[in-house]
Amino acid sequence: MGVAYVLGRTVITPLARLIYRPRVEGKHLVPRSGPVIFASNHLSFIDSIAIPVAAPRQVHFLAKSSYFEGSGLSGWASRQFFTSIGAIPVRRGAGQAALDALDQQRALLEAGSAVALYPEGTRSVDGRLYKGRTGVAFLALQTGAPVVPVGLIGTDKVMPKGATLPSPKHRITVKFGEPLDLSHHGHASSGRARRGATDEIMAAIHALSGQELAGAYNEVQPQSPIERIKQALPHERR
């Protein structure tokens, strides 16, 4: 992380706390050392800023590589900002890109770091809590890292979809829950273990956020007949 991250922790984080006055609950529950996975609901672009600002330790999360690849002054500013809040560039997508992202997260956890992930996969556009995908549980079961559930409240009001800047008119709440040891579900290679661990994570997030449950996966509507067929067939959402 280097100088940019130190700058973020010493300047940007206190400034954000001063302007946006986040309410933080359960900070004492977060392990101060060792690998940790923060598993959170996802309502807004600023969720990935709210968690590092509220957490009592350094948190990494994956961000689109395009945020780090711009040119000129704006490109430099974007790289410095995302680096300062603990972001790590990753090329999004399926196949090899998804495996590379998983490898990056695993390496961070094996180094004793904390990572933040969203089991829903993408932002909720209607404020409801969607079913969790099993990738977070797979990572937790594979590495043995405890999962700290996070409930974010109000981030969609501070910065709704389409907004260019967050508004200081609203306050957000960040709730950290009791760390979850998911090892009792079984090995990461078991689909039943991954599903059971995912459901436990989502139940903990729901208890913190209080959102209405959607009862479905948050998926982009398929555009082609082949995509619709694939989505209709039974498969594990990773």
PDB file of C-alpha atoms in Angstrom:
ATOM      1  CA  MET A   1       0.000   0.000   0.000  1.00  0.00           C
ATOM      2  CA  GLY A   2       2.891   2.384   0.799  1.00  0.00           C
ATOM      3  CA  VAL A   3       2.589   6.159   1.150  1.00  0.00           C
ATOM      4  CA  ALA A   4      -0.839   6.403  -0.494  1.00  0.00           C
ATOM      5  CA  TYR A   5      -2.438   4.059   2.025  1.00  0.00           C
ATOM      6  CA  VAL A   6      -0.783   5.803   4.981  1.00  0.00           C
ATOM      7  CA  LEU A   7      -2.130   9.088   3.606  1.00  0.00           C
ATOM      8  CA  GLY A   8      -5.590   7.572   3.344  1.00  0.00           C
ATOM      9  CA  ARG A   9      -5.581   6.296   6.922  1.00  0.00           C
ATOM     10  CA  THR A  10      -4.216   9.527   8.379  1.00  0.00           C
ATOM     11  CA  VAL A  11      -6.030  12.110   6.228  1.00  0.00           C
ATOM     12  CA  ILE A  12      -8.914  10.741   4.154  1.00  0.00           C
ATOM     13  CA  THR A  13     -10.363   8.460   6.847  1.00  0.00           C
ATOM     14  CA  PRO A  14     -10.580  11.125   9.610  1.00  0.00           C
ATOM     15  CA  LEU A  15     -11.917  13.641   7.068  1.00  0.00           C
ATOM     16  CA  ALA A  16     -14.640  11.244   5.913  1.00  0.00           C
ATOM     17  CA  ARG A  17     -15.597  10.539   9.528  1.00  0.00           C
ATOM     18  CA  LEU A  18     -15.826  14.272  10.222  1.00  0.00           C
ATOM     19  CA  ILE A  19     -17.968  15.100   7.174  1.00  0.00           C
ATOM     20  CA  TYR A  20     -20.222  12.052   7.016  1.00  0.00           C
ATOM     21  CA  ARG A  21     -20.358  11.162  10.749  1.00  0.00           C
ATOM     22  CA  PRO A  22     -20.920   7.422  10.319  1.00  0.00           C
ATOM     23  CA  ARG A  23     -22.479   5.521  13.193  1.00  0.00           C
ATOM     24  CA  VAL A  24     -20.313   2.474  13.892  1.00  0.00           C
ATOM     25  CA  GLU A  25     -21.496  -0.462  15.992  1.00  0.00           C
ATOM     26  CA  GLY A  26     -19.661  -3.637  17.004  1.00  0.00           C
ATOM     27  CA  LYS A  27     -16.158  -2.378  16.253  1.00  0.00           C
ATOM     28  CA  HIS A  28     -14.897  -4.234  19.330  1.00  0.00           C
ATOM     29  CA  LEU A  29     -15.964  -7.531  17.730  1.00  0.00           C
ATOM     30  CA  VAL A  30     -13.496  -7.231  14.828  1.00  0.00           C
ATOM     31  CA  PRO A  31     -10.287  -9.293  15.295  1.00  0.00           C
ATOM     32  CA  ARG A  32      -7.356  -6.888  15.330  1.00  0.00           C
ATOM     33  CA  SER A  33      -4.941  -9.327  13.675  1.00  0.00           C
ATOM     34  CA  GLY A  34      -4.940 -12.397  11.480  1.00  0.00           C
ATOM     35  CA  PRO A  35      -6.966 -13.167   8.352  1.00  0.00           C
ATOM     36  CA  VAL A  36     -10.533 -11.855   8.311  1.00  0.00           C
ATOM     37  CA  ILE A  37     -13.250 -11.711   5.663  1.00  0.00           C
ATOM     38  CA  PHE A  38     -15.712  -8.830   5.985  1.00  0.00           C
ATOM     39  CA  ALA A  39     -18.927 -10.010   4.290  1.00  0.00           C
ATOM     40  CA  SER A  40     -21.344  -7.146   3.700  1.00  0.00           C
ATOM     41  CA  ASN A  41     -24.599  -6.235   2.034  1.00  0.00           C
ATOM     42  CA  HIS A  42     -24.134  -3.983  -0.982  1.00  0.00           C
ATOM     43  CA  LEU A  43     -26.218  -0.859  -1.568  1.00  0.00           C
ATOM     44  CA  SER A  44     -23.913   1.793  -3.031  1.00  0.00           C
ATOM     45  CA  PHE A  45     -20.582   2.549  -4.646  1.00  0.00           C
ATOM     46  CA  ILE A  46     -19.407   4.052  -1.346  1.00  0.00           C
ATOM     47  CA  ASP A  47     -19.825   0.751   0.530  1.00  0.00           C
ATOM     48  CA  SER A  48     -16.206  -0.013  -0.322  1.00  0.00           C
ATOM     49  CA  ILE A  49     -15.221   3.283   1.285  1.00  0.00           C
ATOM     50  CA  ALA A  50     -17.537   3.026   4.304  1.00  0.00           C
ATOM     51  CA  ILE A  51     -16.110  -0.309   5.470  1.00  0.00           C
ATOM     52  CA  PRO A  52     -12.411   0.726   5.452  1.00  0.00           C
ATOM     53  CA  VAL A  53     -13.346   4.037   7.119  1.00  0.00           C
ATOM     54  CA  ALA A  54     -15.285   2.297   9.905  1.00  0.00           C
ATOM     55  CA  ALA A  55     -13.091  -0.776  10.431  1.00  0.00           C
ATOM     56  CA  PRO A  56     -10.463  -0.698  13.199  1.00  0.00           C
ATOM     57  CA  ARG A  57      -7.865  -2.317  10.926  1.00  0.00           C
ATOM     58  CA  GLN A  58      -6.574  -2.191   7.378  1.00  0.00           C
ATOM     59  CA  VAL A  59      -9.056  -3.644   4.901  1.00  0.00           C
ATOM     60  CA  HIS A  60      -8.451  -4.618   1.279  1.00  0.00           C
ATOM     61  CA  PHE A  61     -11.081  -4.969  -1.405  1.00  0.00           C
ATOM     62  CA  LEU A  62     -10.968  -5.642  -5.108  1.00  0.00           C
ATOM     63  CA  ALA A  63     -11.778  -2.791  -7.480  1.00  0.00           C
ATOM     64  CA  LYS A  64     -12.100  -2.606 -11.250  1.00  0.00           C
ATOM     65  CA  SER A  65      -8.682  -2.323 -12.861  1.00  0.00           C
ATOM     66  CA  SER A  66      -9.954   0.614 -14.932  1.00  0.00           C
ATOM     67  CA  TYR A  67      -9.819   2.762 -11.782  1.00  0.00           C
ATOM     68  CA  PHE A  68      -6.034   2.341 -11.831  1.00  0.00           C
ATOM     69  CA  GLU A  69      -5.368   2.659 -15.563  1.00  0.00           C
ATOM     70  CA  GLY A  70      -6.403   6.221 -16.411  1.00  0.00           C
ATOM     71  CA  SER A  71      -3.961   8.737 -17.817  1.00  0.00           C
ATOM     72  CA  GLY A  72      -3.205  12.327 -16.926  1.00  0.00           C
ATOM     73  CA  LEU A  73      -4.017  14.064 -13.671  1.00  0.00           C
ATOM     74  CA  SER A  74      -7.433  12.431 -13.287  1.00  0.00           C
ATOM     75  CA  GLY A  75      -5.919   8.964 -13.788  1.00  0.00           C
ATOM     76  CA  TRP A  76      -3.226   9.680 -11.216  1.00  0.00           C
ATOM     77  CA  ALA A  77      -5.818  11.000  -8.737  1.00  0.00           C
ATOM     78  CA  SER A  78      -7.984   7.913  -9.234  1.00  0.00           C
ATOM     79  CA  ARG A  79      -5.052   5.551  -8.627  1.00  0.00           C
ATOM     80  CA  GLN A  80      -3.965   7.430  -5.498  1.00  0.00           C
ATOM     81  CA  PHE A  81      -7.477   7.544  -4.072  1.00  0.00           C
ATOM     82  CA  PHE A  82      -8.279   3.867  -4.546  1.00  0.00           C
ATOM     83  CA  THR A  83      -4.867   2.815  -3.295  1.00  0.00           C
ATOM     84  CA  SER A  84      -5.322   5.050  -0.238  1.00  0.00           C
ATOM     85  CA  ILE A  85      -8.484   3.204   0.810  1.00  0.00           C
ATOM     86  CA  GLY A  86      -6.965  -0.271   0.368  1.00  0.00           C
ATOM     87  CA  ALA A  87      -8.265  -1.177  -3.093  1.00  0.00           C
ATOM     88  CA  ILE A  88      -6.464  -3.738  -5.236  1.00  0.00           C
ATOM     89  CA  PRO A  89      -6.989  -3.738  -9.023  1.00  0.00           C
ATOM     90  CA  VAL A  90      -8.592  -6.757 -10.642  1.00  0.00           C
ATOM     91  CA  ARG A  91     -10.011  -7.453 -14.076  1.00  0.00           C
ATOM     92  CA  ARG A  92     -13.606  -8.512 -13.611  1.00  0.00           C
ATOM     93  CA  GLY A  93     -15.276 -11.288 -15.497  1.00  0.00           C
ATOM     94  CA  ALA A  94     -15.735 -15.024 -15.635  1.00  0.00           C
ATOM     95  CA  GLY A  95     -13.227 -17.769 -16.278  1.00  0.00           C
ATOM     96  CA  GLN A  96      -9.585 -16.886 -15.700  1.00  0.00           C
ATOM     97  CA  ALA A  97     -10.391 -13.379 -14.456  1.00  0.00           C
ATOM     98  CA  ALA A  98     -12.561 -14.803 -11.662  1.00  0.00           C
ATOM     99  CA  LEU A  99      -9.876 -17.332 -10.724  1.00  0.00           C
ATOM    100  CA  ASP A 100      -7.233 -14.595 -10.623  1.00  0.00           C
ATOM    101  CA  ALA A 101      -9.430 -12.531  -8.295  1.00  0.00           C
ATOM    102  CA  LEU A 102      -9.904 -15.550  -6.027  1.00  0.00           C
ATOM    103  CA  ASP A 103      -6.145 -16.140  -5.962  1.00  0.00           C
ATOM    104  CA  GLN A 104      -5.534 -12.504  -4.976  1.00  0.00           C
ATOM    105  CA  GLN A 105      -8.002 -12.743  -2.105  1.00  0.00           C
ATOM    106  CA  ARG A 106      -6.564 -16.051  -0.932  1.00  0.00           C
ATOM    107  CA  ALA A 107      -3.031 -14.640  -0.973  1.00  0.00           C
ATOM    108  CA  LEU A 108      -4.123 -11.657   1.136  1.00  0.00           C
ATOM    109  CA  LEU A 109      -5.770 -13.922   3.708  1.00  0.00           C
ATOM    110  CA  GLU A 110      -2.791 -16.264   3.840  1.00  0.00           C
ATOM    111  CA  ALA A 111      -0.643 -13.187   4.574  1.00  0.00           C
ATOM    112  CA  GLY A 112      -2.874 -12.409   7.562  1.00  0.00           C
ATOM    113  CA  SER A 113      -4.752  -9.513   5.954  1.00  0.00           C
ATOM    114  CA  ALA A 114      -8.436  -8.549   5.982  1.00  0.00           C
ATOM    115  CA  VAL A 115     -10.553  -8.445   2.822  1.00  0.00           C
ATOM    116  CA  ALA A 116     -14.057  -7.097   2.217  1.00  0.00           C
ATOM    117  CA  LEU A 117     -16.455  -8.934  -0.093  1.00  0.00           C
ATOM    118  CA  TYR A 118     -20.098  -8.785  -1.126  1.00  0.00           C
ATOM    119  CA  PRO A 119     -21.854 -12.185  -1.194  1.00  0.00           C
ATOM    120  CA  GLU A 120     -24.731 -10.713  -3.235  1.00  0.00           C
ATOM    121  CA  GLY A 121     -22.253 -10.125  -6.057  1.00  0.00           C
ATOM    122  CA  THR A 122     -23.480  -6.698  -7.116  1.00  0.00           C
ATOM    123  CA  ARG A 123     -25.371  -3.706  -5.739  1.00  0.00           C
ATOM    124  CA  SER A 124     -29.026  -4.047  -4.788  1.00  0.00           C
ATOM    125  CA  VAL A 125     -31.016  -1.602  -6.898  1.00  0.00           C
ATOM    126  CA  ASP A 126     -34.198  -1.862  -4.809  1.00  0.00           C
ATOM    127  CA  GLY A 127     -32.738  -1.964  -1.298  1.00  0.00           C
ATOM    128  CA  ARG A 128     -33.623  -5.608  -0.674  1.00  0.00           C
ATOM    129  CA  LEU A 129     -31.105  -8.231   0.478  1.00  0.00           C
ATOM    130  CA  TYR A 130     -30.525 -10.856  -2.202  1.00  0.00           C
ATOM    131  CA  LYS A 131     -29.369 -14.442  -1.842  1.00  0.00           C
ATOM    132  CA  GLY A 132     -25.658 -14.923  -1.318  1.00  0.00           C
ATOM    133  CA  ARG A 133     -23.350 -16.525  -3.832  1.00  0.00           C
ATOM    134  CA  THR A 134     -21.044 -19.217  -2.516  1.00  0.00           C
ATOM    135  CA  GLY A 135     -17.669 -17.671  -3.432  1.00  0.00           C
ATOM    136  CA  VAL A 136     -17.218 -15.947  -0.062  1.00  0.00           C
ATOM    137  CA  ALA A 137     -18.000 -19.162   1.809  1.00  0.00           C
ATOM    138  CA  PHE A 138     -15.615 -21.108  -0.444  1.00  0.00           C
ATOM    139  CA  LEU A 139     -12.818 -18.693   0.413  1.00  0.00           C
ATOM    140  CA  ALA A 140     -13.595 -18.864   4.137  1.00  0.00           C
ATOM    141  CA  LEU A 141     -13.756 -22.661   4.202  1.00  0.00           C
ATOM    142  CA  GLN A 142     -10.603 -22.997   2.130  1.00  0.00           C
ATOM    143  CA  THR A 143      -8.486 -20.594   4.199  1.00  0.00           C
ATOM    144  CA  GLY A 144     -10.088 -21.050   7.621  1.00  0.00           C
ATOM    145  CA  ALA A 145     -10.500 -17.270   7.945  1.00  0.00           C
ATOM    146  CA  PRO A 146     -13.351 -16.106  10.191  1.00  0.00           C
ATOM    147  CA  VAL A 147     -16.111 -14.102   8.541  1.00  0.00           C
ATOM    148  CA  VAL A 148     -17.228 -10.829  10.126  1.00  0.00           C
ATOM    149  CA  PRO A 149     -20.747  -9.991   8.870  1.00  0.00           C
ATOM    150  CA  VAL A 150     -21.360  -6.319   8.117  1.00  0.00           C
ATOM    151  CA  GLY A 151     -24.676  -4.516   7.856  1.00  0.00           C
ATOM    152  CA  LEU A 152     -24.592  -1.200   5.966  1.00  0.00           C
ATOM    153  CA  ILE A 153     -27.547   1.133   6.381  1.00  0.00           C
ATOM    154  CA  GLY A 154     -28.120   4.382   4.495  1.00  0.00           C
ATOM    155  CA  THR A 155     -25.250   4.256   1.982  1.00  0.00           C
ATOM    156  CA  ASP A 156     -27.802   4.191  -0.845  1.00  0.00           C
ATOM    157  CA  LYS A 157     -29.182   7.511   0.425  1.00  0.00           C
ATOM    158  CA  VAL A 158     -25.765   9.120   0.783  1.00  0.00           C
ATOM    159  CA  MET A 159     -24.807   8.086  -2.736  1.00  0.00           C
ATOM    160  CA  PRO A 160     -27.615   6.564  -4.801  1.00  0.00           C
ATOM    161  CA  LYS A 161     -26.913   4.969  -8.160  1.00  0.00           C
ATOM    162  CA  GLY A 162     -26.098   7.634 -10.737  1.00  0.00           C
ATOM    163  CA  ALA A 163     -24.872  10.219  -8.225  1.00  0.00           C
ATOM    164  CA  THR A 164     -21.415  11.651  -8.878  1.00  0.00           C
ATOM    165  CA  LEU A 165     -20.606  12.646  -5.280  1.00  0.00           C
ATOM    166  CA  PRO A 166     -21.794  11.455  -1.871  1.00  0.00           C
ATOM    167  CA  SER A 167     -24.187  13.766  -0.033  1.00  0.00           C
ATOM    168  CA  PRO A 168     -23.426  14.863   3.552  1.00  0.00           C
ATOM    169  CA  LYS A 169     -27.157  15.330   4.244  1.00  0.00           C
ATOM    170  CA  HIS A 170     -27.604  11.730   5.348  1.00  0.00           C
ATOM    171  CA  ARG A 171     -25.700   9.577   7.823  1.00  0.00           C
ATOM    172  CA  ILE A 172     -24.768   5.952   7.363  1.00  0.00           C
ATOM    173  CA  THR A 173     -24.590   3.154   9.898  1.00  0.00           C
ATOM    174  CA  VAL A 174     -21.977   0.410   9.813  1.00  0.00           C
ATOM    175  CA  LYS A 175     -22.696  -2.613  12.008  1.00  0.00           C
ATOM    176  CA  PHE A 176     -20.049  -5.291  12.607  1.00  0.00           C
ATOM    177  CA  GLY A 177     -21.292  -8.654  13.862  1.00  0.00           C
ATOM    178  CA  GLU A 178     -19.758 -11.532  15.779  1.00  0.00           C
ATOM    179  CA  PRO A 179     -17.050 -13.348  13.759  1.00  0.00           C
ATOM    180  CA  LEU A 180     -18.346 -16.571  12.237  1.00  0.00           C
ATOM    181  CA  ASP A 181     -16.378 -19.817  12.295  1.00  0.00           C
ATOM    182  CA  LEU A 182     -17.815 -21.721   9.346  1.00  0.00           C
ATOM    183  CA  SER A 183     -15.645 -24.845   9.603  1.00  0.00           C
ATOM    184  CA  HIS A 184     -18.523 -26.928  11.031  1.00  0.00           C
ATOM    185  CA  HIS A 185     -20.203 -26.858   7.612  1.00  0.00           C
ATOM    186  CA  GLY A 186     -17.508 -29.054   6.099  1.00  0.00           C
ATOM    187  CA  HIS A 187     -14.818 -28.805   3.425  1.00  0.00           C
ATOM    188  CA  ALA A 188     -14.705 -26.155   0.718  1.00  0.00           C
ATOM    189  CA  SER A 189     -15.011 -28.867  -1.947  1.00  0.00           C
ATOM    190  CA  SER A 190     -18.533 -29.735  -0.763  1.00  0.00           C
ATOM    191  CA  GLY A 191     -21.357 -27.868  -2.469  1.00  0.00           C
ATOM    192  CA  ARG A 192     -23.608 -28.493   0.532  1.00  0.00           C
ATOM    193  CA  ALA A 193     -20.975 -27.014   2.865  1.00  0.00           C
ATOM    194  CA  ARG A 194     -20.584 -23.922   0.684  1.00  0.00           C
ATOM    195  CA  ARG A 195     -24.346 -23.407   0.508  1.00  0.00           C
ATOM    196  CA  GLY A 196     -24.835 -23.898   4.241  1.00  0.00           C
ATOM    197  CA  ALA A 197     -21.984 -21.525   5.095  1.00  0.00           C
ATOM    198  CA  THR A 198     -23.325 -18.932   2.650  1.00  0.00           C
ATOM    199  CA  ASP A 199     -26.797 -19.085   4.164  1.00  0.00           C
ATOM    200  CA  GLU A 200     -25.319 -18.601   7.655  1.00  0.00           C
ATOM    201  CA  ILE A 201     -23.391 -15.543   6.442  1.00  0.00           C
ATOM    202  CA  MET A 202     -26.476 -14.034   4.811  1.00  0.00           C
ATOM    203  CA  ALA A 203     -28.612 -14.651   7.911  1.00  0.00           C
ATOM    204  CA  ALA A 204     -26.049 -12.752   9.998  1.00  0.00           C
ATOM    205  CA  ILE A 205     -25.967  -9.862   7.499  1.00  0.00           C
ATOM    206  CA  HIS A 206     -29.768  -9.732   7.476  1.00  0.00           C
ATOM    207  CA  ALA A 207     -29.877  -9.554  11.283  1.00  0.00           C
ATOM    208  CA  LEU A 208     -27.606  -6.500  11.120  1.00  0.00           C
ATOM    209  CA  SER A 209     -29.087  -4.660   8.124  1.00  0.00           C
ATOM    210  CA  GLY A 210     -32.769  -5.414   8.695  1.00  0.00           C
ATOM    211  CA  GLN A 211     -33.419  -5.371   4.941  1.00  0.00           C
ATOM    212  CA  GLU A 212     -36.366  -7.009   3.256  1.00  0.00           C
ATOM    213  CA  LEU A 213     -35.323 -10.365   1.819  1.00  0.00           C
ATOM    214  CA  ALA A 214     -35.563 -10.697  -1.956  1.00  0.00           C
ATOM    215  CA  GLY A 215     -35.527 -14.501  -1.946  1.00  0.00           C
ATOM    216  CA  ALA A 216     -33.631 -14.561  -5.251  1.00  0.00           C
ATOM    217  CA  TYR A 217     -30.194 -13.923  -6.721  1.00  0.00           C
ATOM    218  CA  ASN A 218     -29.273 -10.430  -7.831  1.00  0.00           C
ATOM    219  CA  GLU A 219     -28.630 -11.217 -11.469  1.00  0.00           C
ATOM    220  CA  VAL A 220     -28.447  -9.173 -14.638  1.00  0.00           C
ATOM    221  CA  GLN A 221     -31.308 -10.038 -16.943  1.00  0.00           C
ATOM    222  CA  PRO A 222     -30.102 -12.440 -19.669  1.00  0.00           C
ATOM    223  CA  GLN A 223     -29.995 -10.865 -23.106  1.00  0.00           C
ATOM    224  CA  SER A 224     -29.887 -13.911 -25.356  1.00  0.00           C
ATOM    225  CA  PRO A 225     -31.879 -17.180 -25.474  1.00  0.00           C
ATOM    226  CA  ILE A 226     -28.714 -19.135 -24.554  1.00  0.00           C
ATOM    227  CA  GLU A 227     -28.137 -16.948 -21.496  1.00  0.00           C
ATOM    228  CA  ARG A 228     -31.770 -17.400 -20.408  1.00  0.00           C
ATOM    229  CA  ILE A 229     -31.450 -21.175 -20.714  1.00  0.00           C
ATOM    230  CA  LYS A 230     -28.200 -21.194 -18.698  1.00  0.00           C
ATOM    231  CA  GLN A 231     -29.758 -19.075 -15.954  1.00  0.00           C
ATOM    232  CA  ALA A 232     -32.806 -21.352 -15.775  1.00  0.00           C
ATOM    233  CA  LEU A 233     -30.745 -24.522 -15.398  1.00  0.00           C
ATOM    234  CA  PRO A 234     -29.708 -25.591 -11.871  1.00  0.00           C
ATOM    235  CA  HIS A 235     -26.229 -24.261 -11.093  1.00  0.00           C
ATOM    236  CA  GLU A 236     -24.267 -22.926  -8.161  1.00  0.00           C
ATOM    237  CA  ARG A 237     -23.948 -19.154  -8.076  1.00  0.00           C
ATOM    238  CA  ARG A 238     -20.290 -18.441  -7.332  1.00  0.00           C
TER     239      ARG A 238
END
